[in-house]
XYZ file of C-alpha atoms in Angstrom:
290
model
C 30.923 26.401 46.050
C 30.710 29.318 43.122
C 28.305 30.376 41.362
C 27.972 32.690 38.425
C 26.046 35.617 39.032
C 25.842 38.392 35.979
C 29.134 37.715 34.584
C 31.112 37.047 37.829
C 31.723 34.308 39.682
C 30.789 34.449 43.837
C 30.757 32.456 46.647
C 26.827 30.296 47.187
C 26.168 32.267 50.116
C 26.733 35.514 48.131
C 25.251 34.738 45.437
C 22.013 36.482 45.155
C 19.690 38.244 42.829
C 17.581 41.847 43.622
C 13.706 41.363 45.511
C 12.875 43.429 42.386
C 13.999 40.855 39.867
C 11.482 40.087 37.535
C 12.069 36.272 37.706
C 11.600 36.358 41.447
C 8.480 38.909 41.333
C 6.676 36.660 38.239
C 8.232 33.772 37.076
C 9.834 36.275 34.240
C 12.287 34.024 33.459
C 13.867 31.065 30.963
C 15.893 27.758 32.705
C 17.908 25.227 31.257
C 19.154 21.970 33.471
C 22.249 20.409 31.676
C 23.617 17.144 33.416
C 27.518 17.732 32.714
C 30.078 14.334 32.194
C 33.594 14.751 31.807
C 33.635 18.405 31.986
C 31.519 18.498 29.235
C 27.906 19.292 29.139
C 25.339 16.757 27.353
C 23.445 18.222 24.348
C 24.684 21.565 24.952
C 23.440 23.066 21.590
C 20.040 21.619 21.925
C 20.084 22.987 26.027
C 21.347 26.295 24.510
C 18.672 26.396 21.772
C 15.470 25.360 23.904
C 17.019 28.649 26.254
C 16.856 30.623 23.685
C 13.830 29.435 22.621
C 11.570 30.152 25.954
C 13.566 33.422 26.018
C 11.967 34.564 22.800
C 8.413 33.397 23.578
C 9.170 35.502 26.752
C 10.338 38.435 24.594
C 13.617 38.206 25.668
C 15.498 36.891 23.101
C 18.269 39.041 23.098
C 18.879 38.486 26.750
C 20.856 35.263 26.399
C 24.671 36.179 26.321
C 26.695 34.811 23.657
C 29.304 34.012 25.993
C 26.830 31.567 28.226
C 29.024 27.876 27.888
C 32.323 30.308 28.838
C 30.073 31.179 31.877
C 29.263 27.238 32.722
C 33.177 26.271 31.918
C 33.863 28.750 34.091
C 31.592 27.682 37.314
C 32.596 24.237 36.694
C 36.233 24.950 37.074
C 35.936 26.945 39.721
C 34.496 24.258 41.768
C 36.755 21.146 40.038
C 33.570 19.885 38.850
C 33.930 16.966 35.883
C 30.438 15.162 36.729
C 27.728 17.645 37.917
C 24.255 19.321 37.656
C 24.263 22.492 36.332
C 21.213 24.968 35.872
C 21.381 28.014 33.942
C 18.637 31.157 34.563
C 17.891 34.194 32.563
C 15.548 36.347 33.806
C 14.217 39.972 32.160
C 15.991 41.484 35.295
C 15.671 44.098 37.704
C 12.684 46.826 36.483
C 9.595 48.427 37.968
C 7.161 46.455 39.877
C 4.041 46.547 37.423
C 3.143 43.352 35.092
C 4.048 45.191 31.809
C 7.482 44.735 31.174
C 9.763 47.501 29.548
C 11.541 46.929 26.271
C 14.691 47.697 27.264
C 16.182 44.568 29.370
C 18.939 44.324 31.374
C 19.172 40.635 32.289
C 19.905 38.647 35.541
C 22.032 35.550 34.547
C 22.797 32.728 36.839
C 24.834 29.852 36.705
C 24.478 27.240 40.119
C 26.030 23.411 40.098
C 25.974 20.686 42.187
C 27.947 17.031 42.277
C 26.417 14.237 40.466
C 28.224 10.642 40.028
C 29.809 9.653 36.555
C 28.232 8.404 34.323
C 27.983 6.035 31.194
C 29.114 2.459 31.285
C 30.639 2.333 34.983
C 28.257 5.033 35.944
C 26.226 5.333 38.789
C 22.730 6.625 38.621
C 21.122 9.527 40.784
C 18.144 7.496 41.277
C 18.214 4.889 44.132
C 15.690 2.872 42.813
C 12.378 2.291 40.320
C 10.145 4.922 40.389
C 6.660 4.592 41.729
C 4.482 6.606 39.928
C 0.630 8.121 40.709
C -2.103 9.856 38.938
C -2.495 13.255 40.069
C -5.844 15.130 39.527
C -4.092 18.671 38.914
C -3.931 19.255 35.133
C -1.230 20.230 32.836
C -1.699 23.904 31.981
C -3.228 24.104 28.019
C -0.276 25.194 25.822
C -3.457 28.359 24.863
C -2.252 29.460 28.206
C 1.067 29.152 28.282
C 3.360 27.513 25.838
C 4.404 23.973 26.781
C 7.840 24.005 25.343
C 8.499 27.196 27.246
C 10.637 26.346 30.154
C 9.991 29.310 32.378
C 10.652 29.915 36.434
C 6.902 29.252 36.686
C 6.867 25.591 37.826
C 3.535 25.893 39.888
C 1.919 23.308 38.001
C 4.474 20.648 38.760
C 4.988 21.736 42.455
C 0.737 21.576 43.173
C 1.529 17.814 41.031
C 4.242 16.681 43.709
C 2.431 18.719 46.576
C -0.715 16.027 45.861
C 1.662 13.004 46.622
C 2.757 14.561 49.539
C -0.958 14.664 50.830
C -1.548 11.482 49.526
C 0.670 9.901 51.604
C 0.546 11.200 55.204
C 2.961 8.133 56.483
C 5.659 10.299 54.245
C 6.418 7.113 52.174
C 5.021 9.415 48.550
C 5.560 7.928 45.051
C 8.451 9.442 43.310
C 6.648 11.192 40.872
C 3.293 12.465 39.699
C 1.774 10.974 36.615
C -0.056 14.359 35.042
C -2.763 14.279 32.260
C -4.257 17.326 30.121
C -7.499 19.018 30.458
C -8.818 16.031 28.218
C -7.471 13.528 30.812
C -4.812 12.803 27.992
C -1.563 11.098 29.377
C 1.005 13.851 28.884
C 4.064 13.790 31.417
C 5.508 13.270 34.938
C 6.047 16.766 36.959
C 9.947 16.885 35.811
C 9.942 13.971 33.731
C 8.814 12.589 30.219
C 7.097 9.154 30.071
C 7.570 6.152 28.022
C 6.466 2.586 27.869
C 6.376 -0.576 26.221
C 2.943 -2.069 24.770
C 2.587 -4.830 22.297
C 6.400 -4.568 21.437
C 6.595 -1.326 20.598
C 7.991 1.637 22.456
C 5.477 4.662 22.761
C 5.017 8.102 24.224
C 2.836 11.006 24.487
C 3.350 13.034 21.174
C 4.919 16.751 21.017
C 1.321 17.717 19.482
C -0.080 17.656 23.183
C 0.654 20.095 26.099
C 3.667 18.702 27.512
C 7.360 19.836 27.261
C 9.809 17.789 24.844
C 12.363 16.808 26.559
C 16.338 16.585 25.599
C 17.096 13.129 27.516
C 13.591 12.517 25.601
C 14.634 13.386 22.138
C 17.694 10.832 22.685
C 16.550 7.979 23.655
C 13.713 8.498 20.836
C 16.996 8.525 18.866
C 18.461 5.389 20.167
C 15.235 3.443 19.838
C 14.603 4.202 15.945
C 18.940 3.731 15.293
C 17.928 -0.129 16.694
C 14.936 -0.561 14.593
C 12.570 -0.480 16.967
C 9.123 0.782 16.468
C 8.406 4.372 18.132
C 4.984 5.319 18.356
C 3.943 9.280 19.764
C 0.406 9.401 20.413
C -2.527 9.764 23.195
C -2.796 7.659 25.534
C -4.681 7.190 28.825
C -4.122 5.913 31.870
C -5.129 2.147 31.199
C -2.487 2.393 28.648
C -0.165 2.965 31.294
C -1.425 1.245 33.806
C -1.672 -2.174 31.778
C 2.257 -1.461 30.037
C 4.751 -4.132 30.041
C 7.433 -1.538 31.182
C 7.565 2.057 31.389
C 10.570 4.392 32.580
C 10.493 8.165 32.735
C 13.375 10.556 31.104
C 14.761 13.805 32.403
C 18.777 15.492 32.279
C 19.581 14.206 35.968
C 18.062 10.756 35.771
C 18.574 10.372 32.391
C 16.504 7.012 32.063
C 14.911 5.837 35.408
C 12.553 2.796 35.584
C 8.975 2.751 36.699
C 8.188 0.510 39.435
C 4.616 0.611 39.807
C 1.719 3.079 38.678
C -1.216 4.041 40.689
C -0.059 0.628 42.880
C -0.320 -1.437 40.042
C 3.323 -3.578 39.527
C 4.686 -2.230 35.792
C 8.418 -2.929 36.722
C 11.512 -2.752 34.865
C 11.385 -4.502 31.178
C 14.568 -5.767 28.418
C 13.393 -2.850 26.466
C 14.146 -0.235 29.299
C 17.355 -2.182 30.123
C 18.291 -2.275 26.738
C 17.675 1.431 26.395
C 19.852 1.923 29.289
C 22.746 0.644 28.302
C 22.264 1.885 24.905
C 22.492 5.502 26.764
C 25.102 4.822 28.896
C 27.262 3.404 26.068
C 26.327 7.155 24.132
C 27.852 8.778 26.859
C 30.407 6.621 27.309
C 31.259 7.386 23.949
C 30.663 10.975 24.046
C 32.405 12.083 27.069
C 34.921 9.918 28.155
């Protein structure tokens, strides 16, 4: 494998960034995940925006190279990749060790991939199966503190989230992902994932007003949904909401739209309005990319 480190590509193993990055040292740093199909990544422009987006909250803006798809192109043909992962990192860079950052910024920019399997209508997914889903009792950070919609290196929160199903399950057998709530104990997200379900035949999900991070794969199949006629509600919710669904599936760039099996134990299972939602996202990507 390549990767694209600051403007060249290198070999994985070489492919490294200084102790004295700022990303490394703080979290000082903006990420986009793209899931890429034919060659072509999905939602690129709204990827690229969202980037530059967290960049700016970070004071970064400028950071973000105007040549960064050249740099993905680039790290996908070097590795003959048509169907992949792809994450893209800017960081403020190498500067002095002390919280304050300079104003003059001389960014890190990484590209890594991996293999995924096609996708669309003969697709395979990632997932091997319907997610299981538990309540976790750590807390999404309050956007006061730091801004939801920021996608930063700082993924603490959601690694404490999955470290509590770890612990929660010392046979190793730990649901797939961890159902988090605000400070309110407001419904708001999974730990890499954005949550919908199905509730007196209408589709609903935790609204953009509360601390969680919109999602792209999220913003779609909102999309989709509202193209079919069907009713879309964003709101608060709590946990009985979920817990009492019809269906529910989560949403994120790799698994696109994966089912929920159960939450907190409690049988939700897959629904016609997820599979119909399914196909209705496979067939956009069928159209889109192949």
């Amino acid at each position: 494998m390549q990767y694209h480190v600051d403007g060249r590509l290198v070999p994985a193993e070489e492919a490294t960034v200084s102790v004295r990055d700022r990303g490394f040292m703080y979290g000082d740093a903006a990420f986009e995940t793209l899931r890429v199909y034919g060659g072509d990544p999905f939602r690129w422009d709204a990827h690229r925006d969202r980037l530059q987006r967290t960049a700016e909250t970070l004071g970064f803006g400028a950071a973000v190279p105007d040549d960064l798809r050249e740099r993905v192109d680039e790290t996908l043909a070097a590795n003959d990749l048509r169907e992949a992962y792809v994450k893209v990192s800017v960081t403020r860079g190498v500067q002095p060790g002390k919280l304050t950052p300079d104003p003059e910024v001389e960014p890190t920019v990484v590209v890594i991939c991996s293999e995924l399997p096609t996708g669309g209508r003969d697709g395979d997914p990632v997932w091997d199966g319907p997610a299981d889903l538990q309540t976790v009792r750590t807390r999404r950070i309050p956007s006061e503190s730091l801004p939801a919609d920021a996608k930063t290196h700082n993924y603490l929160n959601g690694i404490l989230a999955r470290l509590e199903l770890q612990r929660a399950a010392p046979d190793g057998d730990a649901a797939d992902e961890a159902l988090v709530r605000d400070i309110d104990g407001t419904v708001v997200e999974g730990a890499t994932s954005n949550l919908f379900f199905v509730a007196d035949d209408a589709i609903r999900t935790p609204s953009t007003d509360l601390d969680l991070l919109p999602g792209i794969t999220r913003e779609v199949v909102v999309e989709l949904a509202r193209e079919e006629g069907f009713p879309v509600e964003e709101g608060a919710y709590t946990l009985d909401d979920v817990r009492e669904a019809d269906e529910a599936f989560l949403t994120n760039s790799t698994w696109e739209l994966r089912p929920v099996g159960t939450v907190d134990g409690i049988d939700v299972g897959t629904g016609p309005m997820t599979k119909l939602l399914q196909r209705l996202y496979d067939e956009r990507i069928e159209r889109e990319h192949y």
